[in-house]
CSV table of C-alpha atoms in Angstrom, one decimal:
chain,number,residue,atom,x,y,z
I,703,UNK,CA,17.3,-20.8,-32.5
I,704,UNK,CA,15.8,-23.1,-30.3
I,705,UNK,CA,16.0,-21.2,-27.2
I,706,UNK,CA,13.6,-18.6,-28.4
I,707,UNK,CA,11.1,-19.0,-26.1
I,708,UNK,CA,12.7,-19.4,-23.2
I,709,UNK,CA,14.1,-15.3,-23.8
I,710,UNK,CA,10.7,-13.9,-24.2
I,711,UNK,CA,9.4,-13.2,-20.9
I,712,UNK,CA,5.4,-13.7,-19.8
I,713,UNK,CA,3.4,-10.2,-19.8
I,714,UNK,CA,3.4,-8.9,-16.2
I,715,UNK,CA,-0.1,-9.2,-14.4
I,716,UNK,CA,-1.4,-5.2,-14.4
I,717,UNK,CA,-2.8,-6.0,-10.5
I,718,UNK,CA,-1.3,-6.7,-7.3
I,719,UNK,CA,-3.6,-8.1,-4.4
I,720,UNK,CA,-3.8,-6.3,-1.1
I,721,UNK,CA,-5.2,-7.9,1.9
I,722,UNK,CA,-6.8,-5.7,4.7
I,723,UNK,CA,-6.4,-8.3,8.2
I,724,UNK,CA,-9.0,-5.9,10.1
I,725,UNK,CA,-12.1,-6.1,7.5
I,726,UNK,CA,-10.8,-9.7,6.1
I,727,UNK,CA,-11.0,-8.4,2.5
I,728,UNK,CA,-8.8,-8.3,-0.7
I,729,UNK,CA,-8.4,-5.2,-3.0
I,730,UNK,CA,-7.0,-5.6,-6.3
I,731,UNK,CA,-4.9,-2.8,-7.2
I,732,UNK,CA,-4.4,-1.7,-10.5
I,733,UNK,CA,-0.3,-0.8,-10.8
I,734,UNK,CA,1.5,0.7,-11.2
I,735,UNK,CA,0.4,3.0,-7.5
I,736,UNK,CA,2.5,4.2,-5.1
I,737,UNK,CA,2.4,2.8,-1.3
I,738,UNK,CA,1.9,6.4,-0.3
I,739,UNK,CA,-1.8,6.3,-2.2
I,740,UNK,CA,-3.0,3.8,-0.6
I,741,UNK,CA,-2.1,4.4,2.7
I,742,UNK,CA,-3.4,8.0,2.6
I,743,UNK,CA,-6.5,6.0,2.6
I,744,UNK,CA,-6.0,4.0,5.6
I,745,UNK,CA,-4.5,6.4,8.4
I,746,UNK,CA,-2.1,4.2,11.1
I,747,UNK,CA,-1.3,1.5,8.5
I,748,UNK,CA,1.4,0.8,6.5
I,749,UNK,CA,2.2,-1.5,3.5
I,750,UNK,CA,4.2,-4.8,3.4
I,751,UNK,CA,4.7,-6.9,0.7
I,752,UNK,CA,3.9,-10.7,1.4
I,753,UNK,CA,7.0,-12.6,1.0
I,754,UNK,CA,7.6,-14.9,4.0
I,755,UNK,CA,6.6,-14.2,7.7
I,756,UNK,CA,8.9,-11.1,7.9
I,757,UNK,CA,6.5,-8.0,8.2
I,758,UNK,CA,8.5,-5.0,6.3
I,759,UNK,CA,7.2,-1.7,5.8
I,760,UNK,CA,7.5,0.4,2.1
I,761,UNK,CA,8.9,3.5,1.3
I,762,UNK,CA,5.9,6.1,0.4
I,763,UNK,CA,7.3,6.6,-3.0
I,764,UNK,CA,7.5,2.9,-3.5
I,765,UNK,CA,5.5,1.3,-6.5
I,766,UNK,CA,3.5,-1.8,-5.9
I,767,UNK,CA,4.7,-4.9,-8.4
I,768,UNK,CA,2.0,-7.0,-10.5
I,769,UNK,CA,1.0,-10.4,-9.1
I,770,UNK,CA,2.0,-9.8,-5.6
I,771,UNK,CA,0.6,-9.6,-2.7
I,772,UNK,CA,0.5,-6.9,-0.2
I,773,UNK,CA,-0.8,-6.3,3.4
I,774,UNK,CA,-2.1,-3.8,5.1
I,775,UNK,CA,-0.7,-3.9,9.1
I,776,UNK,CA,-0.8,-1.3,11.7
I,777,UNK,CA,2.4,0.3,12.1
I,778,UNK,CA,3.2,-1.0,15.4
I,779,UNK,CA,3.4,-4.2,13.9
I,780,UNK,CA,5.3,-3.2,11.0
I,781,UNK,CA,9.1,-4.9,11.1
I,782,UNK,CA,7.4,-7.8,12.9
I,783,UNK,CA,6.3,-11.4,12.1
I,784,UNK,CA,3.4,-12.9,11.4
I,785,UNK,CA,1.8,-15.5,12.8
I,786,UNK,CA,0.8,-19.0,11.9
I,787,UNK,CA,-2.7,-17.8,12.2
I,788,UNK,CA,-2.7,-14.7,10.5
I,789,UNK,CA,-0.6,-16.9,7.6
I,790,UNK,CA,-4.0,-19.4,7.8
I,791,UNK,CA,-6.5,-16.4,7.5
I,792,UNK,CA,-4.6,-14.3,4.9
I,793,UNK,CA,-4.5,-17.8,2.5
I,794,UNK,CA,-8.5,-18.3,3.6
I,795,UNK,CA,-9.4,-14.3,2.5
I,796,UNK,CA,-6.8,-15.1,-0.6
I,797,UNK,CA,-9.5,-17.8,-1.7
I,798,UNK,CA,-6.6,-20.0,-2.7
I,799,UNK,CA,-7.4,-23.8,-4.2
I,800,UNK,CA,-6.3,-26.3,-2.0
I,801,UNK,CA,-4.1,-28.6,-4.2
I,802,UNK,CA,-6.3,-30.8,-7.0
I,803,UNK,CA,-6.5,-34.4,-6.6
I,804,UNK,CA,-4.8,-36.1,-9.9
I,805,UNK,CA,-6.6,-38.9,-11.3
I,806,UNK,CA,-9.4,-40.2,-13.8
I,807,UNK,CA,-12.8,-39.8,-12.9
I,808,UNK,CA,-15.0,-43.3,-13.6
I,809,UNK,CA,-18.4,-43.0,-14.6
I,810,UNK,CA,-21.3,-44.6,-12.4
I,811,UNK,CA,-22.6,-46.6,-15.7
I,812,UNK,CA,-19.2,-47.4,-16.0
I,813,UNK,CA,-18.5,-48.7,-12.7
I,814,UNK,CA,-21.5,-50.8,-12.9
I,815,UNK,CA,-20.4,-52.7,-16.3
I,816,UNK,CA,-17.1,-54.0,-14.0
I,817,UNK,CA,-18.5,-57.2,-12.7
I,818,UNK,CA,-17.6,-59.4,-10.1
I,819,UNK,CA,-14.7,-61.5,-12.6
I,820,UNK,CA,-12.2,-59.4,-12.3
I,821,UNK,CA,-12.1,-58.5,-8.4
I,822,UNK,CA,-11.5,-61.9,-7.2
I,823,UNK,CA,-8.3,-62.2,-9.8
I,824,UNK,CA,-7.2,-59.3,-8.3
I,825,UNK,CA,-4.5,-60.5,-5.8
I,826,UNK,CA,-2.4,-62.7,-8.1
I,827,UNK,CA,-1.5,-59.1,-10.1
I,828,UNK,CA,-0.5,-56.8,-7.1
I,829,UNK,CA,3.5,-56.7,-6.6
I,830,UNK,CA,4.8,-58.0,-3.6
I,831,UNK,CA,6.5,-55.2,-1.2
I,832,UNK,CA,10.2,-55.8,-0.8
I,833,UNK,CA,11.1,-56.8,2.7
I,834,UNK,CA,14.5,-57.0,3.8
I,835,UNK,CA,15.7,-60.0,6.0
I,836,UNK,CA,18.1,-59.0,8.8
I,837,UNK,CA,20.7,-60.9,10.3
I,838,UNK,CA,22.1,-60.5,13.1
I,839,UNK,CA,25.9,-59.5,13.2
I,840,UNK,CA,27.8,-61.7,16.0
I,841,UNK,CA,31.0,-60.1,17.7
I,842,UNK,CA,33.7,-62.2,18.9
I,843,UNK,CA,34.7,-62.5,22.4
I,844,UNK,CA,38.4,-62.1,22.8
């Protein structure tokens, strides 16, 4: 009884993100649509889902997933890879958070209160680093 929640499965996001490299924008698709409407759209492009730097074209009667992320390429490139760069400038159209630094925040009337008793004490309570001696191992001449 216990495992319950770990067999009901999150709702499915009903969008899937697709990012056009030659006007640097980001259409959210509503799903499910098939690969062969949107590229009607765009003439010479294809569709390729996001998952590593392998660049793989989909079927026309394909159906775009929820929560991913697709991009539009030009079908010369499609069964290619992509580069570092356009990696960089498909996270930057993304608008994806760089990672959040963990911690407390103090407050400037806060800080203020600290006085000067504590920071001179402050050396006596830090832990002292382990550092290894090492000996040297002597052969014996024979």
């Amino acid at each position: 009884m216990g495992n319950m929640s770990s067999c009901i499965h999150p709702p499915q996001p009903d969008t899937a993100k697709l990012v056009d490299l030659r006007r640097k924008t980001v259409r959210r698709v509503v799903v499910p649509a098939a690969a062969a409407e949107l590229m009607i759209e765009d003439p010479g492009y294809v569709i390729s889902p996001l998952n590593g730097f392998r660049l793989s074209a989909m079927k026309a009667d394909e159906s775009l997933a929820g929560g991913r992320v697709y991009v539009l390429v030009p079908v010369c490139r499609a069964n290619g890879k992509l580069s570092e760069s356009d990696m960089v400038e498909i996270e930057s159209i993304c608008g994806k958070k760089g990672r959040r630094r963990c911690g407390s925040k103090v407050v400037p009337e806060v800080s203020g209160d600290c006085g000067g008793g504590f920071v001179g004490n402050l050396n006596q309570y830090r832990v002292r680093q382990w550092k290894p001696a090492l000996e040297p191992i002597y052969e014996r001449m024979e």
